[in-house]
Short mmCIF file of C-alpha atoms and ligand atoms in Angstrom, two decimals:
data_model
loop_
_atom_site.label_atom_id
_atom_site.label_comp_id
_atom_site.label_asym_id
_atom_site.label_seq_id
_atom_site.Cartn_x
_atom_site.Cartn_y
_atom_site.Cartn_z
CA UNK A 710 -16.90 15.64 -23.68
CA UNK A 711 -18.83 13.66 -26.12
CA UNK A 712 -17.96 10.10 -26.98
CA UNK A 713 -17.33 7.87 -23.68
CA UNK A 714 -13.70 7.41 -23.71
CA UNK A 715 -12.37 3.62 -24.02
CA UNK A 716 -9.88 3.12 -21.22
CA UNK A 717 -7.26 1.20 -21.53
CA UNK A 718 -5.40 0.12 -17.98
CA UNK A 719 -1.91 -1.73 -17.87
CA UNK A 720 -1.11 -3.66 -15.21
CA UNK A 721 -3.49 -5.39 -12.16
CA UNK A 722 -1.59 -4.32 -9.16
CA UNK A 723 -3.42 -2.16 -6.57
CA UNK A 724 -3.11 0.83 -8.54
CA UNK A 725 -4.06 -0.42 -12.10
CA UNK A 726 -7.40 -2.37 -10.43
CA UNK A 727 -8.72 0.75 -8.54
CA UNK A 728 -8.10 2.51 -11.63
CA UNK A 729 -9.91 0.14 -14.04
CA UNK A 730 -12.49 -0.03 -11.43
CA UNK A 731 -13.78 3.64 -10.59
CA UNK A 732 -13.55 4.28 -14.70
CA UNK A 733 -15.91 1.36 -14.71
CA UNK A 734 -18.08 3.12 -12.49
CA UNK A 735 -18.25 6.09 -14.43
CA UNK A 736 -19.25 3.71 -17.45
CA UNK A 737 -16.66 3.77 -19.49
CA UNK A 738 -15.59 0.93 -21.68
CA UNK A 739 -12.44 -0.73 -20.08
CA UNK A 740 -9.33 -2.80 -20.95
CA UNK A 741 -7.13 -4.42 -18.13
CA UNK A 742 -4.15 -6.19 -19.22
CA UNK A 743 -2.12 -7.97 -17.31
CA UNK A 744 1.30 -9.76 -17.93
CA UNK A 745 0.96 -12.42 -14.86
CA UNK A 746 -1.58 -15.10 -14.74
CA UNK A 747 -4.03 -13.24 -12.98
CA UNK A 748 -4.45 -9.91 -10.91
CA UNK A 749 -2.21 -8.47 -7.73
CA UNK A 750 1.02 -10.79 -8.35
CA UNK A 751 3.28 -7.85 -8.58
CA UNK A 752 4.46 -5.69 -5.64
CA UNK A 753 1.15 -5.83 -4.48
CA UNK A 754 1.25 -9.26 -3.48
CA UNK A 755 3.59 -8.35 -0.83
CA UNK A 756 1.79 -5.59 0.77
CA UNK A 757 1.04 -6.21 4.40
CA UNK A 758 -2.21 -3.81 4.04
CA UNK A 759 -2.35 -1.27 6.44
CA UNK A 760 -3.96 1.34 5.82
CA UNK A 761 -2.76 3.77 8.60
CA UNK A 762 -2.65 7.38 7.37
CA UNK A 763 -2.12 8.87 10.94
CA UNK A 764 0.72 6.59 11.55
CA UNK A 765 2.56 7.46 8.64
CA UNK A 766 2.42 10.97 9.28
CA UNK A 767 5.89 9.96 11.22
CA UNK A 768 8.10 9.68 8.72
CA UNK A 769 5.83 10.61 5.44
CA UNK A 770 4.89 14.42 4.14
CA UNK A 771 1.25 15.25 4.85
CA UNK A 772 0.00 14.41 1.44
CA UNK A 773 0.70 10.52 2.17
CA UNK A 774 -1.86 11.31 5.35
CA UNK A 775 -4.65 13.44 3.03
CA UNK A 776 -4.44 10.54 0.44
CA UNK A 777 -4.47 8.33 2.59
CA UNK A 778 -7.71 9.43 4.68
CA UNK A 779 -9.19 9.74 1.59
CA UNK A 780 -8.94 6.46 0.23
CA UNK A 781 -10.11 5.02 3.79
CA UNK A 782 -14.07 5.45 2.80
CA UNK A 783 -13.09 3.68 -0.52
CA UNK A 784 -11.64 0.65 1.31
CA UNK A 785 -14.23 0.61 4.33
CA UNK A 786 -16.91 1.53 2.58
CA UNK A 787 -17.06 1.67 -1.04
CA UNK A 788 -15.58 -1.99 -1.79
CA UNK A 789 -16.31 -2.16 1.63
CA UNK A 790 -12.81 -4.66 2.12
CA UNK A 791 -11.15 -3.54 4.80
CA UNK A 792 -11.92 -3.85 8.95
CA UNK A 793 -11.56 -0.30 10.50
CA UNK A 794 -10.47 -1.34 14.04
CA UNK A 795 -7.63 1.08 14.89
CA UNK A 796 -3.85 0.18 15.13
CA UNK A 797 -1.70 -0.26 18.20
CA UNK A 798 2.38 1.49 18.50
CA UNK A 799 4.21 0.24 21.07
CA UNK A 800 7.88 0.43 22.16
CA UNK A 801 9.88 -1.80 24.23
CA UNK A 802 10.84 -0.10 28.03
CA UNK A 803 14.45 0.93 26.49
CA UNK A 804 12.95 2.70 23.61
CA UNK A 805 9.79 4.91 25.61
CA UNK A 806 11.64 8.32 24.16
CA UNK A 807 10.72 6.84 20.81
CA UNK A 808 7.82 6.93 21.21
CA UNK A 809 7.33 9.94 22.56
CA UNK A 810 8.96 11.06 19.61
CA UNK A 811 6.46 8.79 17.38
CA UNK A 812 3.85 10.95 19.31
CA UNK A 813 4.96 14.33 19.03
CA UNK A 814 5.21 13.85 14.77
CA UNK A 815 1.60 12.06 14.42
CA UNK A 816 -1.67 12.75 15.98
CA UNK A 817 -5.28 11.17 15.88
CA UNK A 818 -3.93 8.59 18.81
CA UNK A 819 -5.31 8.02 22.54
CA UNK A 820 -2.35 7.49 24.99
CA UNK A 821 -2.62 3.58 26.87
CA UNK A 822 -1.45 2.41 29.62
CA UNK A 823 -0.82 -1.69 30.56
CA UNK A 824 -4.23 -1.80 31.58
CA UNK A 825 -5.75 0.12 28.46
CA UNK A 826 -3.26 -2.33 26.14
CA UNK A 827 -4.63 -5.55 27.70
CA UNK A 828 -8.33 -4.19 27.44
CA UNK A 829 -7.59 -4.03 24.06
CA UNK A 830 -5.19 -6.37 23.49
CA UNK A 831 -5.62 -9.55 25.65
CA UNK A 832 -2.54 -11.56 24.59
CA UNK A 833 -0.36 -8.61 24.93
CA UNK A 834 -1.43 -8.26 28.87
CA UNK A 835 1.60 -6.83 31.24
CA UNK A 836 4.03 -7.14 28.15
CA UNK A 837 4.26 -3.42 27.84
CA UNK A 838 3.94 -0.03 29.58
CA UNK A 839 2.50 2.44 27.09
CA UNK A 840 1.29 2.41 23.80
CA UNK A 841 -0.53 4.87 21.29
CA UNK A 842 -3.65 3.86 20.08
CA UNK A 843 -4.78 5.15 16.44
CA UNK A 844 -8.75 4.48 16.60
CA UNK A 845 -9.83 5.33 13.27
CA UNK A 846 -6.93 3.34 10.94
CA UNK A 847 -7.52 0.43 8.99
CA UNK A 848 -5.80 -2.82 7.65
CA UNK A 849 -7.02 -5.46 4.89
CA UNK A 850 -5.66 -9.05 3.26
CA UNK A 851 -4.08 -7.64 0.36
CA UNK A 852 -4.64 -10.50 -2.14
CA UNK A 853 -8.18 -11.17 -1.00
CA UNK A 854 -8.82 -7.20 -1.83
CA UNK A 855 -7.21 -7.72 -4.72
CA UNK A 856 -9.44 -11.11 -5.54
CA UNK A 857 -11.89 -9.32 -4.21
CA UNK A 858 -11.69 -6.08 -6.85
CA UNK A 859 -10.54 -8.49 -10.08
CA UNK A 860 -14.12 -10.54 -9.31
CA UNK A 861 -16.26 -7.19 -9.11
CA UNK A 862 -14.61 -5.83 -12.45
CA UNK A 863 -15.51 -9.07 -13.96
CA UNK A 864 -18.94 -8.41 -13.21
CA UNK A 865 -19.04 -4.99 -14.95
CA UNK A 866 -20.78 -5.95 -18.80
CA UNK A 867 -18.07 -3.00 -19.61
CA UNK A 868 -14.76 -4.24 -18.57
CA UNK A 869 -12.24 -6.67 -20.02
CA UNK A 870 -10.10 -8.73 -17.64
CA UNK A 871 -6.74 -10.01 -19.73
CA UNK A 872 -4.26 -11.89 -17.79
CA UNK A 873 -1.04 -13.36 -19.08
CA UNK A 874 -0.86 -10.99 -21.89
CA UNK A 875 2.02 -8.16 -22.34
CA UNK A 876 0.69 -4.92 -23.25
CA UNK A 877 1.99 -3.85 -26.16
CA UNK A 878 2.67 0.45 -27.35
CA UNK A 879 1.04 -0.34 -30.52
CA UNK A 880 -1.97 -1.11 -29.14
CA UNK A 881 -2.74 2.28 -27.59
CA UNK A 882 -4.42 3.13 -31.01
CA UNK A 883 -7.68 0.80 -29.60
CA UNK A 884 -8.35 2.70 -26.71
CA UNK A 885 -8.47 6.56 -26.07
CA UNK A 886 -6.51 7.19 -23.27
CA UNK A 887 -4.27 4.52 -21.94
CA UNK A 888 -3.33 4.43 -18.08
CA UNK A 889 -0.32 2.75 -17.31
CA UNK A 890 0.20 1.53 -13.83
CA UNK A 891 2.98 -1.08 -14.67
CA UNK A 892 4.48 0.19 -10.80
CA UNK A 893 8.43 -0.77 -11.15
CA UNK A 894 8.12 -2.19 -14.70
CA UNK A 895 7.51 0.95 -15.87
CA UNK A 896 10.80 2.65 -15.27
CA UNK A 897 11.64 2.30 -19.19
CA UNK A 898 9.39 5.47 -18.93
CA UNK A 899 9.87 6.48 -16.01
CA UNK A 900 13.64 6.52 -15.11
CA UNK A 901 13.48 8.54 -12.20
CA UNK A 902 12.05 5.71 -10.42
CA UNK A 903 13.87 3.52 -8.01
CA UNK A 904 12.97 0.45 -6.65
CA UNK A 905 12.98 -0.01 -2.68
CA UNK A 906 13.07 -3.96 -1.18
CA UNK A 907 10.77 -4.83 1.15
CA UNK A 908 10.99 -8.10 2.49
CA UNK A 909 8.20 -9.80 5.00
CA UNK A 910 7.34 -12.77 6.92
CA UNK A 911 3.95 -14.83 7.51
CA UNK A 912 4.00 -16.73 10.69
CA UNK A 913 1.44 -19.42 11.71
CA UNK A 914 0.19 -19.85 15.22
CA UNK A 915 -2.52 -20.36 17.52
CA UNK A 916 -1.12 -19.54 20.41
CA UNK A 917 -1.78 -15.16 19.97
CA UNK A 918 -4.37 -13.52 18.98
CA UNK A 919 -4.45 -9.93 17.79
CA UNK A 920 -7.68 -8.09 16.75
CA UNK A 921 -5.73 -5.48 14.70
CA UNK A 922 -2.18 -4.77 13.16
CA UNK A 923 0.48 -3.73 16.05
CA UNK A 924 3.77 -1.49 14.91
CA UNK A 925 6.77 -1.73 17.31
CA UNK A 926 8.88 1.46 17.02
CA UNK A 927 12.33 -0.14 15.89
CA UNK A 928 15.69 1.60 14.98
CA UNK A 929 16.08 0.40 11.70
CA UNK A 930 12.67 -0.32 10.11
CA UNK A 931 8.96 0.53 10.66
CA UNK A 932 8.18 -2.91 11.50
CA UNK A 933 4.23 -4.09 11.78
CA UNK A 934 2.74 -7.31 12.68
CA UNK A 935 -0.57 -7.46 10.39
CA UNK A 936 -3.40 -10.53 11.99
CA UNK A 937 -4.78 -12.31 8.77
CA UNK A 938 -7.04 -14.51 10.52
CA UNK A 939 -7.00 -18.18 11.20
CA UNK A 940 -3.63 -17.69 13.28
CA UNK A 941 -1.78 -16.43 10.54
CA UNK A 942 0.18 -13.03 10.92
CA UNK A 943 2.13 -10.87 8.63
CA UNK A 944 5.23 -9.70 9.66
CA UNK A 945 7.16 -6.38 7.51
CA UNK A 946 8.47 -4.95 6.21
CA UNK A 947 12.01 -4.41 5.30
CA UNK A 948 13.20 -1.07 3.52
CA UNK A 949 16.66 -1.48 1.44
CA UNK A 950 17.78 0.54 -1.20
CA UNK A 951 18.26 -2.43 -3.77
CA UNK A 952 15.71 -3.30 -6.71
CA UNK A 953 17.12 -7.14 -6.84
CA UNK A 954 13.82 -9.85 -5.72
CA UNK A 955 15.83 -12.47 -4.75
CA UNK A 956 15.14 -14.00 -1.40
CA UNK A 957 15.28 -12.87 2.36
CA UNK A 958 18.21 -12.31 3.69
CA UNK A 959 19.42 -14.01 6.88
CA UNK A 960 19.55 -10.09 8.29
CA UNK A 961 15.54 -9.38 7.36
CA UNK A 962 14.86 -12.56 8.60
CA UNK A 963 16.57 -11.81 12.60
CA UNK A 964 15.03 -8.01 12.31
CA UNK A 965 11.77 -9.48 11.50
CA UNK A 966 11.61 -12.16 13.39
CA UNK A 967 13.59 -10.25 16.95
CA UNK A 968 10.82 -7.98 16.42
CA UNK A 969 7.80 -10.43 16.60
CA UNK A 970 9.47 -12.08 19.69
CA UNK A 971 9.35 -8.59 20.90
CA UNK A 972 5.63 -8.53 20.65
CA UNK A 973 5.44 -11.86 22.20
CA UNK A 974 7.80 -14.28 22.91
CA UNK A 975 5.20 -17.02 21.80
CA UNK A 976 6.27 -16.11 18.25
CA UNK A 977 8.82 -17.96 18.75
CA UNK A 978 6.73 -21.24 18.38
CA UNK A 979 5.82 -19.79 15.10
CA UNK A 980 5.50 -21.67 12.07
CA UNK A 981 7.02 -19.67 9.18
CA UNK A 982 4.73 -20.08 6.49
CA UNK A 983 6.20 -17.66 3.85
CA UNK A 984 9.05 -15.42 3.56
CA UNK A 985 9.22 -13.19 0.27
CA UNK A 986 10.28 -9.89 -1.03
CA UNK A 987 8.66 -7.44 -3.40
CA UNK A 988 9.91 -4.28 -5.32
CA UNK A 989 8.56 -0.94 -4.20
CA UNK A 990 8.45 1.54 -6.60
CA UNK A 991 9.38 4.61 -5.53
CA UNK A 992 10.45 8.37 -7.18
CA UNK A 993 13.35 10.41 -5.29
CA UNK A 994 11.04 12.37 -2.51
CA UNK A 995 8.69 9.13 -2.46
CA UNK A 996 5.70 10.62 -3.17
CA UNK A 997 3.35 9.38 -6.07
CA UNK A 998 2.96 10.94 -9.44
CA UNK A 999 0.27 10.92 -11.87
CA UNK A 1000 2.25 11.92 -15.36
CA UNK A 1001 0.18 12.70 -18.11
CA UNK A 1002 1.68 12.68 -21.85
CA UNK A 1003 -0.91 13.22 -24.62
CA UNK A 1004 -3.19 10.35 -24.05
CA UNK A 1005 -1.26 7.86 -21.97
CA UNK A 1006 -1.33 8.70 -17.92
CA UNK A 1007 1.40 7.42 -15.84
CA UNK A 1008 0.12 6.43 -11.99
CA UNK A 1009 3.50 5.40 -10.30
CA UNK A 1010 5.93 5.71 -7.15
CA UNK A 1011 3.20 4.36 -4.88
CA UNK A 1012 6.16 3.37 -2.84
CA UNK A 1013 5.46 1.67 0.69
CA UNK A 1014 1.84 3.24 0.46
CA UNK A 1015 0.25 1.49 -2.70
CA UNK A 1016 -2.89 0.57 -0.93
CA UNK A 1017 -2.69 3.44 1.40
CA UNK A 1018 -3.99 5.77 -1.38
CA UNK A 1019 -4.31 3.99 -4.53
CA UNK A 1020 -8.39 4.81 -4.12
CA UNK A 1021 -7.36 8.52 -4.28
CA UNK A 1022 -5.26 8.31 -7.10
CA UNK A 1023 -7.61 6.84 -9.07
CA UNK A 1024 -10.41 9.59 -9.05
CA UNK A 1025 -8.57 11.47 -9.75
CA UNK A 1026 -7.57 9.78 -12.95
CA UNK A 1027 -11.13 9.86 -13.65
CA UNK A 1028 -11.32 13.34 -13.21
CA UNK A 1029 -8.44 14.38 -15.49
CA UNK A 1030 -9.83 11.82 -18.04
CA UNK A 1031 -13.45 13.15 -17.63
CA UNK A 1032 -13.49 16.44 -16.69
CA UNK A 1033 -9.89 17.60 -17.52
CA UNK A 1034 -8.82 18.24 -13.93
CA UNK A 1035 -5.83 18.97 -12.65
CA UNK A 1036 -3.81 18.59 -9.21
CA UNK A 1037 -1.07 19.82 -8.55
CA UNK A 1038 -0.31 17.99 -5.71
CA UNK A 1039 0.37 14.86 -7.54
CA UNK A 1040 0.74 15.97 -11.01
CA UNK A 1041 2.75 18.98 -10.29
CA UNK A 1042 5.72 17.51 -8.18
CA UNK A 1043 8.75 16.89 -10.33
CA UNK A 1044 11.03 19.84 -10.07
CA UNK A 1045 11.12 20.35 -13.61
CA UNK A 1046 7.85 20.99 -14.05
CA UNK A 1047 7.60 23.32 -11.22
CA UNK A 1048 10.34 25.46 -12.64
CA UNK A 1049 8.85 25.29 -15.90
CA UNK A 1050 5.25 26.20 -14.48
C1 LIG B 165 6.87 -6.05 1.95
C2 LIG B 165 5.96 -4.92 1.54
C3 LIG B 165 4.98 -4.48 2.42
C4 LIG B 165 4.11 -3.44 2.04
N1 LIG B 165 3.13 -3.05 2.91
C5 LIG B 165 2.24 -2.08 2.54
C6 LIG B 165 1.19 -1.70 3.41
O1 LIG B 165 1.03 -2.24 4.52
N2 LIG B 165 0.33 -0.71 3.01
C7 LIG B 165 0.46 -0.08 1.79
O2 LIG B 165 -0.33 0.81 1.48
N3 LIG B 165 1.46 -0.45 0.94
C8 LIG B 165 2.34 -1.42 1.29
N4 LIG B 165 3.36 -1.78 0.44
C9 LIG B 165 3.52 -1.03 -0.81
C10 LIG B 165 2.61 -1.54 -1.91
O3 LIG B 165 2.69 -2.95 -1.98
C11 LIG B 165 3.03 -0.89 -3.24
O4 LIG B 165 3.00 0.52 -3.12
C12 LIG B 165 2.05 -1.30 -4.34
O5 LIG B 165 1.96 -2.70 -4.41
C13 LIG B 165 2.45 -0.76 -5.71
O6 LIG B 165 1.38 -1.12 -6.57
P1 LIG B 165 1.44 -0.97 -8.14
O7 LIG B 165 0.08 -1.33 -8.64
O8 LIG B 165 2.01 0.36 -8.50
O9 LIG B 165 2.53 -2.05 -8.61
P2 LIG B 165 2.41 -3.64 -8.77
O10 LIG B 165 1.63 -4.25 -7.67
O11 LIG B 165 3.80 -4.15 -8.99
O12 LIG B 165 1.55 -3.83 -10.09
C14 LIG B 165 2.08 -3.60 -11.38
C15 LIG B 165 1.51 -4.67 -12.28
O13 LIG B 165 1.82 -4.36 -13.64
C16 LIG B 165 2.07 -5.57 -14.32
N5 LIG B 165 2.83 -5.27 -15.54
C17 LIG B 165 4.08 -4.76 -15.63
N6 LIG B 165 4.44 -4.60 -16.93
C18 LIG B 165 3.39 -5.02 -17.68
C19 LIG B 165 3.15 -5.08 -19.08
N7 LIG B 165 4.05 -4.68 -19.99
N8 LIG B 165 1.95 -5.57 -19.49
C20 LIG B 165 1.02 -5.98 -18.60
N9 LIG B 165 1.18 -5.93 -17.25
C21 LIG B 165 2.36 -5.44 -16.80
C22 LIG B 165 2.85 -6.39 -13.29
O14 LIG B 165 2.81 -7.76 -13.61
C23 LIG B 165 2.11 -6.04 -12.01
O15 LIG B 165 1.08 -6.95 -11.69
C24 LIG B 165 4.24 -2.82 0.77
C25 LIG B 165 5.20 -3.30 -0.12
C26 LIG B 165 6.05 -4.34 0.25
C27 LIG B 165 7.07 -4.85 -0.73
#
């Protein structure tokens, strides 16, 4: 290819900033445009941030788990934003069989018993029996990443940061390829795309410490409790079939909460600090697409694994932008295509 293309990226969630950023990389010339005041206010700003591939591999198809490890060197090492200390599953006595069950569908785990847990786990000392212990996953702050990302593109003399400002279809003709990464805005062009509520809890308190995110198997939702530092703790997330915002419902609330006291009953104490709800964007198997028409790329349906594999979706928008690539494993999913290919 000749010319350096001039990218144009809609939309600073965690999708449209790794985009804008590994095109920056490669040197290209780069719009961002964003319609909130500044970056990571969409769905994104709900994220609880773990990055656990091996984990997911419960209840997600095996390309969430190759994206996923993929985009762990980005996070750990390339923007270098993210603490690589493991992740702890752990069932109360009643539910052991689950977990078994958690074990038999995942792998990349060591098996720990109470005195392995409390090793690792001080505060959680003779609370439980068993857990599974995936070493090499990950977790973040997902609006410090995002901070974090939005401050490094600034510093690129090829990249333009626009916040509060609506990207408009006419303006594709200033740029050469457009990416659009609008996540559940875009479903005006996208309208196999649902949205999926996830609603979350941060509690305050000094009395627990946790070194790293802890999951506790639960019947209804895959329930996490992310440390943020300074005795704050994330608690999510939710997973209703419903696209309205609106505010968490007394039911989120108990699950969320019950399962926190579960961890430790010193939750209870707990100021609540913030209770919200974001929008996941999803397509019907859940799995993300890249959709390319003529010059505009579609990167949606990052569903409850936005930050999970982002990194990986965006080389390989660079790729297909630079070196006309293709893969199928993303771009090839819909079943219309696949009849059609
Ligand atoms: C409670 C909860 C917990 C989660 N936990 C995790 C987790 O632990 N790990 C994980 O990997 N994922 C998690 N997720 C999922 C993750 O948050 C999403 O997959 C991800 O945020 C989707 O990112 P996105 O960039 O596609 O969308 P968004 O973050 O919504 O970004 C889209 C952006 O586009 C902008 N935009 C829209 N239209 C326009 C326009 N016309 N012009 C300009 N800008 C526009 C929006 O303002 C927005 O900022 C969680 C989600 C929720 C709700």
């Amino acid at each position: 290819m000749g010319k350096t293309p001039r990218i144009r990226v809609i939309g600073a969630g965690v999708a449209g900033l790794t985009v804008a950023f590994e095109f920056a990389r490669a040197g290209c010339p780069v719009e961002l445009i964003e319609r909130r005041a500044g970056p990571g206010l969409g769905c994104s700003h709900f994220a609880g941030g773990m990055l656990a591939p091996w984990c997911e591999a419960e209840s997600a198809e095996q390309l969430i788990v190759d994206l996923g490890v993929e985009s762990l060197k980005f996070w750990t090492q390339t923007a270098a934003l993210a603490q690589r200390c493991g992740s702890l599953v752990l069932a109360p006595a009643r539910d052991q069989p689950e977990l078994t069950r958690f074990a038999r569908r995942t792998s990349g785990f060591e098996r720990l018993d109470a005195e392995g847990i409390a090793a690792l786990e001080p505060d959680l000392a003779g609370r439980f029996e068993q857990a599974l212990f995936f070493t090499d996953e990950a977790h973040l702050d997902p609006r410090a990443a995002m901070a974090a990302l939005a401050a490094r593109l600034q510093e690129f003399k090829n990249v333009a940061l626009r916040y509060g400002a609506e990207a408009k279809p006419s303006r594709d003709k200033d740029a050469d390829w457009t990416i659009d990464c609008r996540g559940f805005d875009g479903r005006d062009a996208l309208p196999d795309l649902r949205g999926v509520r996830g609603e979350m809890l941060v509690l305050a308190t000094s009395e627990i410490r946790l070194a790293r995110p802890v999951r506790l198997i639960h019947p209804r939702h895959p329930v996490y409790i992310v440390p943020r530092g300074d005795g704050r703790f994330m608690i999510g997330a939710t997973m209703i079939e419903s696209d309205a915002p609106g505010p968490v419902t007394a039911r989120a609330m108990l699950e969320l909460l019950g399962a926190a006291y579960a961890v430790h009953p010193a939750f209870a104490e707990a100021e609540i600090i913030e209770t919200a709800a974001g929008v996941r964007p999803a397509f019907a198997d859940n799995l993300p697409r890249i959709r390319c028409e003529d010059r505009r790329i579609y990167v949606n349906g990052l569903f409850r694994h936005g930050f999970l594999v982002a990194p990986a979706l965006a080389r390989r928008v660079v790729d297909i932008v630079l070196e006309g690539a293709h893969f199928p494993e993303v771009m090839d999913a819909d079943p219309g295509e696949r009849q059609s290919a």
